[in-house]
Amino acid sequence: MRAALRHSLALRLATVLVLVVALVAAGLGAYLYRAFVAEIERRDDIQLLGKLRQVQVVLGRPGADELVRAQPGFFRDTMSGQENSLVRIVGAGGRVLADINPGSERYPVPTAGGAPAGWVARSGAPGRVVAGSARLGADPVKVVVARAYGERSAMFARYRERIVAASLVSALAAAALAVLLLRRGLRPLRQVADHAGLVRPGTLAQRLDTGMAPSELWSLIEAFNAMLDRLEEGYARLSGFSADLAHEFRTPVANMIGQSQVMLAHPRGAAEYEGLIVSNIEELERLARMIDAMLFLARAHQEEVILARRQVAAREELERVAGFFEGMAEERGLRLACTGEAVFPADPTLLRQALANLVSNALRHADPGSAVTLDAVRHGDTVELSVSNQGACIAQAHLARLFERFYRADASRSDAEGSTGLGLSIVSAIMGLHGGTARIEAEGREVRFTLAFPAA
């Protein structure tokens, strides 16, 4: 359970969404808090400057010197009577003419006419102080106005608390909304998973529909459907191959069993038993060739065959293979002819095996007295080796399937030569390993097999 949660995509997305919302809410709250604090401080500074101006105006009136001596509290009253408002009037030589400071606060005295300065009261509350010049009668004086903002600090604290609470509520709301949206948004993924769980050999024809899925999942669904196409095709081929394999194995085994039962039904001579053994050995050799061919095909399709590529001369390889089949051609009254020149990279052993399978096939099906031609030609980046012969016409319906395992154009599937029906399949597999292609063309009684190799 813990491992599932640790690797949960929904949990990861929900966590990221909650963190993003919390960070955005916190950032927005911090910005709004700073903007609010700056605006309050600006307004307080404007108000403080206004109060300084009020004191300056009062000091410029007639009788102000007597007012300073007899009623200094009047200047605090001028500032709306706020107890936390402080006023100091300093005369020439630094003599303090009036100092309204009930709490004996110590605050700095800024330069007259300068911007308001900050200070901290004994209670810890922030304060602001500003100074200006005025005239008391005929004498110049310096006026200092200060104020501590204890209520402002409490207001800012409450505002911070509300911002933190709003951020937490936003994060919790985002978490709930993320879970809801992710459950709904990931529903197509669950449908894909449910469909994948229903895939069985008998249900490979089912496909997912992209019509109701979000566009972000189209590539996944298309890849999944393509995988099902490949699985369906592979399973169909495997089923057909299993049936063909059973048929091909059953024939020689049935032959050996039948012949042996007939031979044992009555006493026989040594020559007859010897003939039975020879016949069984031939069938067993055919089975051994078939098994070897199947093992090669299995390794080739799993890409377990390692190619030993080197530059080969096409004409030399064609003549080598033709020389090997020269005796078989003479027995059938056929001629072998090699033409063309080309050099290209290939595995010599596998190349000779592919050519030998094609030549053997051509000799078996060529008309007596005709010629089997082996040709090499280069077309740009491709080298083509072809084996052609004159023989029985092949219907177009059979051409595309001749490279399939055990497929024969002869519906009876009999072959007096003991063919395994895998030769052309091996040719196709060898070409796949080389990155090339194998094709067949038939025109009238002429049949041509062509192997196309990359020239580089």
C-alpha positions as a Markdown table, in Angstrom:
| # | Residue | x | y | z |
|---|---|---|---|---|
| 1 | Met | 0.0 | 0.0 | 0.0 |
| 2 | Arg | 2.8 | 2.4 | 0.9 |
| 3 | Ala | 4.6 | 1.6 | -2.3 |
| 4 | Ala | 1.5 | 2.2 | -4.3 |
| 5 | Leu | 1.0 | 5.6 | -2.7 |
| 6 | Arg | 4.6 | 6.5 | -3.2 |
| 7 | His | 4.4 | 5.8 | -6.9 |
| 8 | Ser | 0.8 | 7.2 | -7.3 |
| 9 | Leu | 0.6 | 9.7 | -10.1 |
| 10 | Ala | -2.6 | 11.2 | -8.6 |
| 11 | Leu | -0.9 | 11.7 | -5.3 |
| 12 | Arg | 2.1 | 13.4 | -6.9 |
| 13 | Leu | -0.1 | 15.7 | -9.0 |
| 14 | Ala | -2.3 | 16.6 | -6.0 |
| 15 | Thr | 0.7 | 17.3 | -3.9 |
| 16 | Val | 2.3 | 19.5 | -6.6 |
| 17 | Leu | -1.0 | 21.3 | -7.1 |
| 18 | Val | -1.5 | 21.9 | -3.3 |
| 19 | Leu | 2.1 | 23.2 | -3.1 |
| 20 | Val | 1.6 | 25.5 | -6.1 |
| 21 | Val | -1.7 | 26.9 | -4.7 |
| 22 | Ala | -0.1 | 27.4 | -1.2 |
| 23 | Leu | 2.9 | 29.1 | -2.6 |
| 24 | Val | 0.8 | 31.3 | -4.9 |
| 25 | Ala | -1.6 | 32.2 | -2.0 |
| 26 | Ala | 1.3 | 32.9 | 0.3 |
| 27 | Gly | 3.1 | 35.0 | -2.4 |
| 28 | Leu | -0.1 | 36.9 | -3.1 |
| 29 | Gly | -0.8 | 37.4 | 0.6 |
| 30 | Ala | 2.8 | 38.7 | 1.2 |
| 31 | Tyr | 2.4 | 41.1 | -1.7 |
| 32 | Leu | -0.9 | 42.4 | -0.5 |
| 33 | Tyr | 0.4 | 42.7 | 3.1 |
| 34 | Arg | 3.5 | 44.7 | 1.9 |
| 35 | Ala | 1.3 | 46.9 | -0.2 |
| 36 | Phe | -1.1 | 47.4 | 2.6 |
| 37 | Val | 1.7 | 48.2 | 5.1 |
| 38 | Ala | 3.3 | 50.6 | 2.6 |
| 39 | Glu | 0.0 | 52.4 | 2.0 |
| 40 | Ile | -0.8 | 52.7 | 5.7 |
| 41 | Glu | 2.7 | 54.0 | 6.4 |
| 42 | Arg | 2.4 | 56.5 | 3.5 |
| 43 | Arg | -0.9 | 57.8 | 4.9 |
| 44 | Asp | 0.5 | 58.0 | 8.4 |
| 45 | Asp | 3.5 | 60.0 | 7.1 |
| 46 | Ile | 1.2 | 62.4 | 5.3 |
| 47 | Gln | -0.9 | 62.8 | 8.4 |
| 48 | Leu | 2.2 | 63.4 | 10.5 |
| 49 | Leu | 3.5 | 66.0 | 8.1 |
| 50 | Gly | 0.0 | 67.6 | 8.2 |
| 51 | Lys | 0.2 | 67.8 | 12.0 |
| 52 | Leu | 3.7 | 69.3 | 11.8 |
| 53 | Arg | 2.2 | 72.0 | 9.5 |
| 54 | Gln | -0.6 | 72.6 | 12.0 |
| 55 | Val | 2.0 | 73.3 | 14.8 |
| 56 | Gln | 4.0 | 75.5 | 12.5 |
| 57 | Val | 0.9 | 77.6 | 11.7 |
| 58 | Val | -0.1 | 77.9 | 15.4 |
| 59 | Leu | 3.4 | 79.0 | 16.3 |
| 60 | Gly | 3.3 | 81.8 | 13.7 |
| 61 | Arg | 0.2 | 83.4 | 15.3 |
| 62 | Pro | 0.4 | 86.3 | 17.7 |
| 63 | Gly | 0.7 | 85.3 | 21.3 |
| 64 | Ala | 2.1 | 81.9 | 20.5 |
| 65 | Asp | 5.1 | 82.5 | 22.8 |
| 66 | Glu | 2.8 | 82.9 | 25.8 |
| 67 | Leu | 0.9 | 79.8 | 24.7 |
| 68 | Val | 4.1 | 77.8 | 24.7 |
| 69 | Arg | 4.9 | 78.9 | 28.2 |
| 70 | Ala | 1.4 | 78.6 | 29.7 |
| 71 | Gln | -0.4 | 75.8 | 27.8 |
| 72 | Pro | 2.1 | 73.5 | 26.0 |
| 73 | Gly | -0.6 | 70.8 | 26.0 |
| 74 | Phe | -2.5 | 72.9 | 23.5 |
| 75 | Phe | -0.2 | 71.7 | 20.7 |
| 76 | Arg | -1.0 | 68.1 | 21.5 |
| 77 | Asp | -4.7 | 69.1 | 21.4 |
| 78 | Thr | -4.0 | 70.5 | 18.0 |
| 79 | Met | -3.0 | 66.9 | 17.0 |
| 80 | Ser | -6.5 | 65.6 | 17.9 |
| 81 | Gly | -5.6 | 65.1 | 21.5 |
| 82 | Gln | -3.9 | 61.7 | 20.9 |
| 83 | Glu | -1.8 | 60.7 | 23.9 |
| 84 | Asn | 0.7 | 58.9 | 21.8 |
| 85 | Ser | 1.5 | 62.1 | 19.8 |
| 86 | Leu | 4.7 | 63.8 | 20.9 |
| 87 | Val | 5.7 | 67.4 | 20.3 |
| 88 | Arg | 9.0 | 69.1 | 21.0 |
| 89 | Ile | 9.8 | 72.8 | 20.4 |
| 90 | Val | 13.5 | 73.7 | 20.5 |
| 91 | Gly | 14.6 | 77.3 | 20.5 |
| 92 | Ala | 18.0 | 78.9 | 19.7 |
| 93 | Gly | 21.0 | 77.3 | 21.3 |
| 94 | Gly | 19.1 | 74.0 | 21.7 |
| 95 | Arg | 17.0 | 75.2 | 24.5 |
| 96 | Val | 13.8 | 73.1 | 24.8 |
| 97 | Leu | 10.8 | 75.5 | 25.0 |
| 98 | Ala | 8.1 | 72.7 | 25.2 |
| 99 | Asp | 8.3 | 69.0 | 25.3 |
| 100 | Ile | 5.1 | 67.0 | 25.3 |
| 101 | Asn | 6.3 | 63.5 | 26.1 |
| 102 | Pro | 4.3 | 61.8 | 28.9 |
| 103 | Gly | 6.0 | 58.4 | 28.5 |
| 104 | Ser | 9.5 | 59.9 | 28.4 |
| 105 | Glu | 10.1 | 58.3 | 25.0 |
| 106 | Arg | 13.5 | 58.6 | 23.4 |
| 107 | Tyr | 13.3 | 59.2 | 19.7 |
| 108 | Pro | 15.8 | 60.6 | 17.2 |
| 109 | Val | 15.5 | 64.2 | 16.0 |
| 110 | Pro | 15.8 | 64.3 | 12.3 |
| 111 | Thr | 17.0 | 67.2 | 10.2 |
| 112 | Ala | 14.4 | 70.0 | 9.8 |
| 113 | Gly | 12.6 | 69.7 | 6.4 |
| 114 | Gly | 13.7 | 66.1 | 5.9 |
| 115 | Ala | 11.7 | 63.0 | 5.3 |
| 116 | Pro | 10.0 | 61.3 | 8.3 |
| 117 | Ala | 12.3 | 58.8 | 10.2 |
| 118 | Gly | 11.4 | 55.7 | 12.0 |
| 119 | Trp | 11.9 | 54.8 | 15.7 |
| 120 | Val | 10.8 | 52.2 | 18.2 |
| 121 | Ala | 8.8 | 53.1 | 21.4 |
| 122 | Arg | 9.5 | 51.5 | 24.8 |
| 123 | Ser | 6.4 | 49.3 | 24.3 |
| 124 | Gly | 8.0 | 47.9 | 21.1 |
| 125 | Ala | 5.5 | 49.7 | 18.9 |
| 126 | Pro | 6.9 | 51.3 | 15.7 |
| 127 | Gly | 7.0 | 55.1 | 15.5 |
| 128 | Arg | 7.6 | 57.9 | 13.1 |
| 129 | Val | 9.2 | 61.3 | 13.7 |
| 130 | Val | 9.5 | 64.4 | 11.5 |
| 131 | Ala | 11.1 | 67.9 | 12.1 |
| 132 | Gly | 10.5 | 71.3 | 10.6 |
| 133 | Ser | 11.4 | 74.9 | 11.2 |
| 134 | Ala | 9.0 | 77.7 | 12.4 |
| 135 | Arg | 9.1 | 81.2 | 13.9 |
| 136 | Leu | 8.0 | 81.9 | 17.4 |
| 137 | Gly | 7.6 | 85.6 | 17.3 |
| 138 | Ala | 10.8 | 87.0 | 15.9 |
| 139 | Asp | 12.9 | 83.9 | 16.9 |
| 140 | Pro | 13.4 | 80.8 | 14.8 |
| 141 | Val | 12.5 | 77.5 | 16.4 |
| 142 | Lys | 12.7 | 73.8 | 15.5 |
| 143 | Val | 9.5 | 71.8 | 15.8 |
| 144 | Val | 9.7 | 68.0 | 16.2 |
| 145 | Val | 6.5 | 65.9 | 15.9 |
| 146 | Ala | 6.5 | 62.1 | 16.7 |
| 147 | Arg | 4.0 | 59.4 | 17.1 |
| 148 | Ala | 4.0 | 55.7 | 18.2 |
| 149 | Tyr | 1.7 | 53.4 | 16.3 |
| 150 | Gly | 0.8 | 50.6 | 18.7 |
| 151 | Glu | -2.7 | 50.1 | 17.3 |
| 152 | Arg | -1.1 | 49.8 | 13.8 |
| 153 | Ser | 1.1 | 46.9 | 14.9 |
| 154 | Ala | -1.9 | 45.1 | 16.2 |
| 155 | Met | -3.8 | 45.7 | 13.0 |
| 156 | Phe | -0.9 | 44.4 | 10.9 |
| 157 | Ala | -0.7 | 41.3 | 13.1 |
| 158 | Arg | -4.4 | 40.6 | 12.6 |
| 159 | Tyr | -4.0 | 41.1 | 8.9 |
| 160 | Arg | -1.0 | 38.6 | 8.8 |
| 161 | Glu | -3.1 | 36.1 | 10.6 |
| 162 | Arg | -5.9 | 36.4 | 8.1 |
| 163 | Ile | -3.5 | 36.0 | 5.2 |
| 164 | Val | -2.0 | 32.8 | 6.8 |
| 165 | Ala | -5.5 | 31.5 | 7.4 |
| 166 | Ala | -6.6 | 32.3 | 3.8 |
| 167 | Ser | -3.5 | 30.5 | 2.5 |
| 168 | Leu | -4.2 | 27.4 | 4.5 |
| 169 | Val | -7.9 | 27.4 | 3.5 |
| 170 | Ser | -6.8 | 27.8 | -0.1 |
| 171 | Ala | -4.4 | 24.9 | 0.1 |
| 172 | Leu | -7.0 | 22.7 | 1.7 |
| 173 | Ala | -9.6 | 23.7 | -0.9 |
| 174 | Ala | -7.0 | 23.0 | -3.6 |
| 175 | Ala | -6.3 | 19.6 | -2.2 |
| 176 | Ala | -10.0 | 18.7 | -2.2 |
| 177 | Leu | -10.5 | 20.1 | -5.7 |
| 178 | Ala | -7.3 | 18.4 | -6.9 |
| 179 | Val | -8.5 | 15.0 | -5.7 |
| 180 | Leu | -11.8 | 15.5 | -7.4 |
| 181 | Leu | -10.4 | 16.7 | -10.7 |
| 182 | Leu | -7.7 | 14.1 | -10.8 |
| 183 | Arg | -10.1 | 11.3 | -10.2 |
| 184 | Arg | -12.2 | 12.5 | -13.0 |
| 185 | Gly | -9.3 | 13.4 | -15.2 |
| 186 | Leu | -7.6 | 10.1 | -14.8 |
| 187 | Arg | -10.7 | 8.1 | -15.6 |
| 188 | Pro | -9.6 | 7.6 | -19.2 |
| 189 | Leu | -6.3 | 6.1 | -17.9 |
| 190 | Arg | -8.3 | 3.7 | -15.7 |
| 191 | Gln | -10.4 | 2.7 | -18.7 |
| 192 | Val | -7.2 | 1.9 | -20.6 |
| 193 | Ala | -6.0 | -0.1 | -17.6 |
| 194 | Asp | -9.4 | -1.9 | -17.3 |
| 195 | His | -9.4 | -2.7 | -21.1 |
| 196 | Ala | -5.8 | -4.0 | -20.9 |
| 197 | Gly | -6.9 | -6.3 | -18.0 |
| 198 | Leu | -9.6 | -7.8 | -20.3 |
| 199 | Val | -7.2 | -8.6 | -23.1 |
| 200 | Arg | -7.2 | -12.3 | -23.7 |
| 201 | Pro | -6.2 | -14.4 | -26.8 |
| 202 | Gly | -9.9 | -14.4 | -27.8 |
| 203 | Thr | -10.5 | -10.6 | -27.2 |
| 204 | Leu | -7.6 | -9.2 | -29.2 |
| 205 | Ala | -10.0 | -7.7 | -31.8 |
| 206 | Gln | -11.2 | -5.1 | -29.3 |
| 207 | Arg | -9.9 | -1.6 | -29.6 |
| 208 | Leu | -10.0 | 1.6 | -27.6 |
| 209 | Asp | -12.0 | 4.5 | -29.0 |
| 210 | Thr | -10.2 | 7.9 | -29.0 |
| 211 | Gly | -13.4 | 9.8 | -29.6 |
| 212 | Met | -14.3 | 10.1 | -25.9 |
| 213 | Ala | -10.7 | 10.4 | -24.6 |
| 214 | Pro | -8.9 | 13.7 | -24.1 |
| 215 | Ser | -6.4 | 14.6 | -26.8 |
| 216 | Glu | -3.4 | 14.1 | -24.4 |
| 217 | Leu | -4.2 | 10.4 | -24.3 |
| 218 | Trp | -4.7 | 9.9 | -28.0 |
| 219 | Ser | -1.0 | 8.9 | -28.6 |
| 220 | Leu | -1.2 | 6.4 | -25.7 |
| 221 | Ile | -4.5 | 4.9 | -27.0 |
| 222 | Glu | -3.1 | 4.7 | -30.6 |
| 223 | Ala | 0.0 | 3.0 | -29.3 |
| 224 | Phe | -2.1 | 0.6 | -27.3 |
| 225 | Asn | -4.3 | -0.2 | -30.3 |
| 226 | Ala | -1.2 | -0.6 | -32.5 |
| 227 | Met | 0.2 | -3.0 | -29.9 |
| 228 | Leu | -3.1 | -5.0 | -30.0 |
| 229 | Asp | -2.9 | -5.1 | -33.8 |
| 230 | Arg | 0.6 | -6.6 | -33.5 |
| 231 | Leu | -0.5 | -9.0 | -30.8 |
| 232 | Glu | -3.5 | -10.1 | -32.9 |
| 233 | Glu | -1.4 | -10.5 | -36.0 |
| 234 | Gly | 1.3 | -12.4 | -34.0 |
| 235 | Tyr | -1.2 | -14.6 | -32.3 |
| 236 | Ala | -2.9 | -15.4 | -35.6 |
| 237 | Arg | 0.5 | -16.3 | -37.1 |
| 238 | Leu | 1.4 | -18.3 | -34.1 |
| 239 | Ser | -1.9 | -20.2 | -34.2 |
| 240 | Gly | -1.4 | -20.9 | -37.9 |
| 241 | Phe | 2.2 | -21.8 | -37.3 |
| 242 | Ser | 1.3 | -24.3 | -34.6 |
| 243 | Ala | -1.3 | -25.9 | -36.9 |
| 244 | Asp | 1.2 | -26.1 | -39.8 |
| 245 | Leu | 3.9 | -27.4 | -37.4 |
| 246 | Ala | 1.6 | -30.1 | -36.2 |
| 247 | His | 0.7 | -31.1 | -39.7 |
| 248 | Glu | 4.4 | -31.1 | -40.9 |
| 249 | Phe | 5.5 | -33.3 | -37.9 |
| 250 | Arg | 2.5 | -35.6 | -38.1 |
| 251 | Thr | 3.2 | -36.6 | -41.7 |
| 252 | Pro | 6.7 | -38.1 | -41.2 |
| 253 | Val | 5.8 | -39.6 | -37.8 |
| 254 | Ala | 2.7 | -41.2 | -39.3 |
| 255 | Asn | 4.8 | -42.5 | -42.2 |
| 256 | Met | 7.3 | -44.1 | -39.8 |
| 257 | Ile | 4.6 | -45.6 | -37.6 |
| 258 | Gly | 2.6 | -47.0 | -40.6 |
| 259 | Gln | 5.6 | -48.5 | -42.3 |
| 260 | Ser | 6.9 | -50.0 | -39.1 |
| 261 | Gln | 3.4 | -51.5 | -38.2 |
| 262 | Val | 3.1 | -53.0 | -41.7 |
| 263 | Met | 6.7 | -54.4 | -41.5 |
| 264 | Leu | 6.0 | -56.0 | -38.1 |
| 265 | Ala | 2.7 | -57.5 | -39.2 |
| 266 | His | 4.5 | -60.5 | -40.9 |
| 267 | Pro | 8.0 | -62.0 | -40.7 |
| 268 | Arg | 10.4 | -60.1 | -43.1 |
| 269 | Gly | 13.8 | -60.6 | -44.5 |
| 270 | Ala | 16.9 | -58.6 | -43.5 |
| 271 | Ala | 16.7 | -56.5 | -46.7 |
| 272 | Glu | 13.2 | -55.4 | -46.0 |
| 273 | Tyr | 14.1 | -54.4 | -42.4 |
| 274 | Glu | 17.1 | -52.6 | -43.8 |
| 275 | Gly | 14.9 | -50.7 | -46.2 |
| 276 | Leu | 12.6 | -49.7 | -43.4 |
| 277 | Ile | 15.5 | -48.4 | -41.4 |
| 278 | Val | 16.7 | -46.3 | -44.3 |
| 279 | Ser | 13.3 | -44.9 | -44.9 |
| 280 | Asn | 12.9 | -44.0 | -41.2 |
| 281 | Ile | 16.3 | -42.4 | -41.2 |
| 282 | Glu | 15.3 | -40.2 | -44.2 |
| 283 | Glu | 12.2 | -39.1 | -42.3 |
| 284 | Leu | 14.2 | -38.4 | -39.2 |
| 285 | Glu | 16.7 | -36.4 | -41.2 |
| 286 | Arg | 13.9 | -34.3 | -42.6 |
| 287 | Leu | 12.6 | -33.7 | -39.1 |
| 288 | Ala | 16.1 | -32.7 | -37.9 |
| 289 | Arg | 16.4 | -30.2 | -40.8 |
| 290 | Met | 13.0 | -28.8 | -40.0 |
| 291 | Ile | 13.9 | -28.4 | -36.3 |
| 292 | Asp | 17.2 | -26.7 | -37.2 |
| 293 | Ala | 15.3 | -24.3 | -39.5 |
| 294 | Met | 12.8 | -23.5 | -36.8 |
| 295 | Leu | 15.5 | -22.8 | -34.3 |
| 296 | Phe | 17.2 | -20.5 | -36.7 |
| 297 | Leu | 14.0 | -18.6 | -37.4 |
| 298 | Ala | 13.2 | -18.3 | -33.7 |
| 299 | Arg | 16.7 | -16.9 | -33.1 |
| 300 | Ala | 16.4 | -14.5 | -36.1 |
| 301 | His | 13.1 | -13.1 | -34.9 |
| 302 | Gln | 14.5 | -12.5 | -31.5 |
| 303 | Glu | 17.5 | -10.8 | -33.1 |
| 304 | Glu | 19.9 | -13.3 | -31.3 |
| 305 | Val | 21.8 | -14.0 | -34.6 |
| 306 | Ile | 25.1 | -11.9 | -34.7 |
| 307 | Leu | 26.1 | -10.9 | -38.2 |
| 308 | Ala | 29.8 | -11.2 | -39.2 |
| 309 | Arg | 29.6 | -8.5 | -42.0 |
| 310 | Arg | 32.4 | -8.0 | -44.5 |
| 311 | Gln | 32.7 | -6.8 | -48.0 |
| 312 | Val | 31.7 | -9.6 | -50.4 |
| 313 | Ala | 31.9 | -9.8 | -54.2 |
| 314 | Ala | 28.4 | -10.7 | -55.5 |
| 315 | Arg | 29.7 | -12.5 | -58.6 |
| 316 | Glu | 32.1 | -14.7 | -56.6 |
| 317 | Glu | 29.3 | -15.7 | -54.2 |
| 318 | Leu | 26.9 | -16.4 | -57.0 |
| 319 | Glu | 29.4 | -18.7 | -58.8 |
| 320 | Arg | 30.3 | -20.4 | -55.5 |
| 321 | Val | 26.6 | -21.3 | -54.9 |
| 322 | Ala | 26.1 | -22.3 | -58.6 |
| 323 | Gly | 29.1 | -24.6 | -58.4 |
| 324 | Phe | 27.6 | -26.4 | -55.4 |
| 325 | Phe | 24.4 | -27.1 | -57.2 |
| 326 | Glu | 26.0 | -27.9 | -60.6 |
| 327 | Gly | 25.6 | -31.7 | -60.1 |
| 328 | Met | 21.9 | -31.4 | -59.2 |
| 329 | Ala | 21.3 | -29.1 | -62.2 |
| 330 | Glu | 22.9 | -31.6 | -64.6 |
| 331 | Glu | 20.8 | -34.4 | -63.3 |
| 332 | Arg | 17.7 | -32.4 | -64.2 |
| 333 | Gly | 19.0 | -31.2 | -67.5 |
| 334 | Leu | 19.2 | -27.6 | -66.3 |
| 335 | Arg | 21.9 | -24.9 | -66.8 |
| 336 | Leu | 23.1 | -22.4 | -64.3 |
| 337 | Ala | 24.2 | -18.9 | -65.4 |
| 338 | Cys | 25.8 | -16.1 | -63.4 |
| 339 | Thr | 25.8 | -12.5 | -64.5 |
| 340 | Gly | 26.5 | -9.1 | -63.0 |
| 341 | Glu | 29.1 | -7.5 | -60.6 |
| 342 | Ala | 28.7 | -5.8 | -57.3 |
| 343 | Val | 30.4 | -5.4 | -53.9 |
| 344 | Phe | 28.5 | -4.9 | -50.7 |
| 345 | Pro | 28.6 | -5.7 | -46.9 |
| 346 | Ala | 27.0 | -9.0 | -45.8 |
| 347 | Asp | 27.5 | -12.0 | -43.6 |
| 348 | Pro | 29.0 | -14.5 | -46.2 |
| 349 | Thr | 27.6 | -17.6 | -44.4 |
| 350 | Leu | 24.0 | -16.3 | -44.2 |
| 351 | Leu | 24.2 | -14.9 | -47.7 |
| 352 | Arg | 25.2 | -18.3 | -49.1 |
| 353 | Gln | 22.4 | -20.0 | -47.1 |
| 354 | Ala | 19.8 | -17.6 | -48.6 |
| 355 | Leu | 21.1 | -18.0 | -52.1 |
| 356 | Ala | 21.3 | -21.8 | -51.7 |
| 357 | Asn | 17.7 | -21.9 | -50.6 |
| 358 | Leu | 16.6 | -19.9 | -53.6 |
| 359 | Val | 18.7 | -21.9 | -56.1 |
| 360 | Ser | 17.5 | -25.2 | -54.6 |
| 361 | Asn | 13.9 | -24.0 | -54.9 |
| 362 | Ala | 14.5 | -22.8 | -58.5 |
| 363 | Leu | 16.0 | -26.2 | -59.6 |
| 364 | Arg | 13.1 | -28.1 | -58.1 |
| 365 | His | 10.5 | -26.1 | -60.0 |
| 366 | Ala | 12.3 | -25.2 | -63.3 |
| 367 | Asp | 11.3 | -26.8 | -66.6 |
| 368 | Pro | 13.7 | -29.5 | -67.9 |
| 369 | Gly | 16.2 | -28.1 | -70.4 |
| 370 | Ser | 15.7 | -24.5 | -69.2 |
| 371 | Ala | 18.3 | -22.2 | -67.4 |
| 372 | Val | 18.4 | -20.9 | -63.9 |
| 373 | Thr | 19.9 | -17.4 | -63.9 |
| 374 | Leu | 21.8 | -15.8 | -60.9 |
| 375 | Asp | 22.2 | -12.1 | -61.4 |
| 376 | Ala | 23.7 | -9.2 | -59.4 |
| 377 | Val | 23.0 | -5.5 | -60.1 |
| 378 | Arg | 23.4 | -2.3 | -58.2 |
| 379 | His | 20.7 | 0.4 | -58.0 |
| 380 | Gly | 21.9 | 3.4 | -56.1 |
| 381 | Asp | 22.2 | 2.5 | -52.5 |
| 382 | Thr | 20.9 | -1.0 | -53.0 |
| 383 | Val | 22.5 | -4.2 | -54.4 |
| 384 | Glu | 20.0 | -6.7 | -55.8 |
| 385 | Leu | 20.8 | -10.4 | -56.1 |
| 386 | Ser | 18.2 | -12.4 | -58.1 |
| 387 | Val | 17.5 | -16.0 | -59.0 |
| 388 | Ser | 15.1 | -16.7 | -61.8 |
| 389 | Asn | 13.8 | -19.8 | -63.6 |
| 390 | Gln | 11.2 | -20.9 | -66.1 |
| 391 | Gly | 8.6 | -23.1 | -64.6 |
| 392 | Ala | 5.0 | -23.6 | -63.7 |
| 393 | Cys | 2.9 | -20.5 | -63.4 |
| 394 | Ile | 2.2 | -19.2 | -59.9 |
| 395 | Ala | -1.1 | -17.5 | -59.1 |
| 396 | Gln | -0.8 | -14.0 | -57.9 |
| 397 | Ala | -2.7 | -15.0 | -54.7 |
| 398 | His | 0.2 | -17.3 | -53.7 |
| 399 | Leu | 3.0 | -14.8 | -54.4 |
| 400 | Ala | 2.6 | -12.7 | -51.2 |
| 401 | Arg | 2.5 | -15.8 | -49.0 |
| 402 | Leu | 5.4 | -17.8 | -50.3 |
| 403 | Phe | 7.7 | -16.4 | -47.6 |
| 404 | Glu | 5.4 | -17.7 | -44.8 |
| 405 | Arg | 6.4 | -20.7 | -42.8 |
| 406 | Phe | 5.3 | -24.0 | -44.3 |
| 407 | Tyr | 3.3 | -22.3 | -47.0 |
| 408 | Arg | 3.3 | -24.0 | -50.4 |
| 409 | Ala | 1.5 | -23.2 | -53.5 |
| 410 | Asp | 0.7 | -26.9 | -53.8 |
| 411 | Ala | -2.4 | -27.4 | -51.7 |
| 412 | Ser | -1.6 | -31.1 | -51.2 |
| 413 | Arg | 1.5 | -29.9 | -49.2 |
| 414 | Ser | 3.4 | -32.9 | -50.5 |
| 415 | Asp | 6.9 | -32.7 | -51.7 |
| 416 | Ala | 8.9 | -35.5 | -53.1 |
| 417 | Glu | 12.1 | -33.7 | -52.5 |
| 418 | Gly | 11.7 | -33.7 | -48.8 |
| 419 | Ser | 11.4 | -29.9 | -48.5 |
| 420 | Thr | 10.6 | -28.6 | -45.0 |
| 421 | Gly | 8.6 | -25.7 | -46.3 |
| 422 | Leu | 10.8 | -23.3 | -44.3 |
| 423 | Gly | 13.5 | -22.4 | -46.9 |
| 424 | Leu | 11.9 | -19.2 | -48.1 |
| 425 | Ser | 11.0 | -18.2 | -44.5 |
| 426 | Ile | 14.7 | -18.5 | -43.7 |
| 427 | Val | 15.6 | -16.3 | -46.7 |
| 428 | Ser | 13.2 | -13.6 | -45.5 |
| 429 | Ala | 14.6 | -13.8 | -41.9 |
| 430 | Ile | 18.2 | -13.5 | -43.2 |
| 431 | Met | 17.2 | -10.4 | -45.2 |
| 432 | Gly | 15.6 | -8.9 | -42.1 |
| 433 | Leu | 18.8 | -9.4 | -40.2 |
| 434 | His | 20.7 | -7.5 | -43.0 |
| 435 | Gly | 18.2 | -4.7 | -43.1 |
| 436 | Gly | 17.1 | -5.7 | -46.6 |
| 437 | Thr | 14.1 | -7.2 | -48.3 |
| 438 | Ala | 13.1 | -10.3 | -50.2 |
| 439 | Arg | 10.5 | -10.3 | -52.9 |
| 440 | Ile | 9.1 | -12.5 | -55.7 |
| 441 | Glu | 7.9 | -11.6 | -59.1 |
| 442 | Ala | 6.1 | -13.8 | -61.6 |
| 443 | Glu | 5.4 | -13.0 | -65.2 |
| 444 | Gly | 4.0 | -15.9 | -67.3 |
| 445 | Arg | 6.2 | -18.9 | -66.7 |
| 446 | Glu | 9.2 | -16.9 | -65.4 |
| 447 | Val | 9.6 | -16.6 | -61.6 |
| 448 | Arg | 12.2 | -14.3 | -60.1 |
| 449 | Phe | 13.3 | -14.1 | -56.5 |
| 450 | Thr | 15.2 | -10.9 | -55.6 |
| 451 | Leu | 17.2 | -10.1 | -52.5 |
| 452 | Ala | 17.8 | -6.4 | -51.9 |
| 453 | Phe | 20.8 | -5.6 | -49.7 |
| 454 | Pro | 21.9 | -2.1 | -48.5 |
| 455 | Ala | 25.0 | -1.2 | -50.4 |
| 456 | Ala | 26.7 | 0.4 | -47.4 |
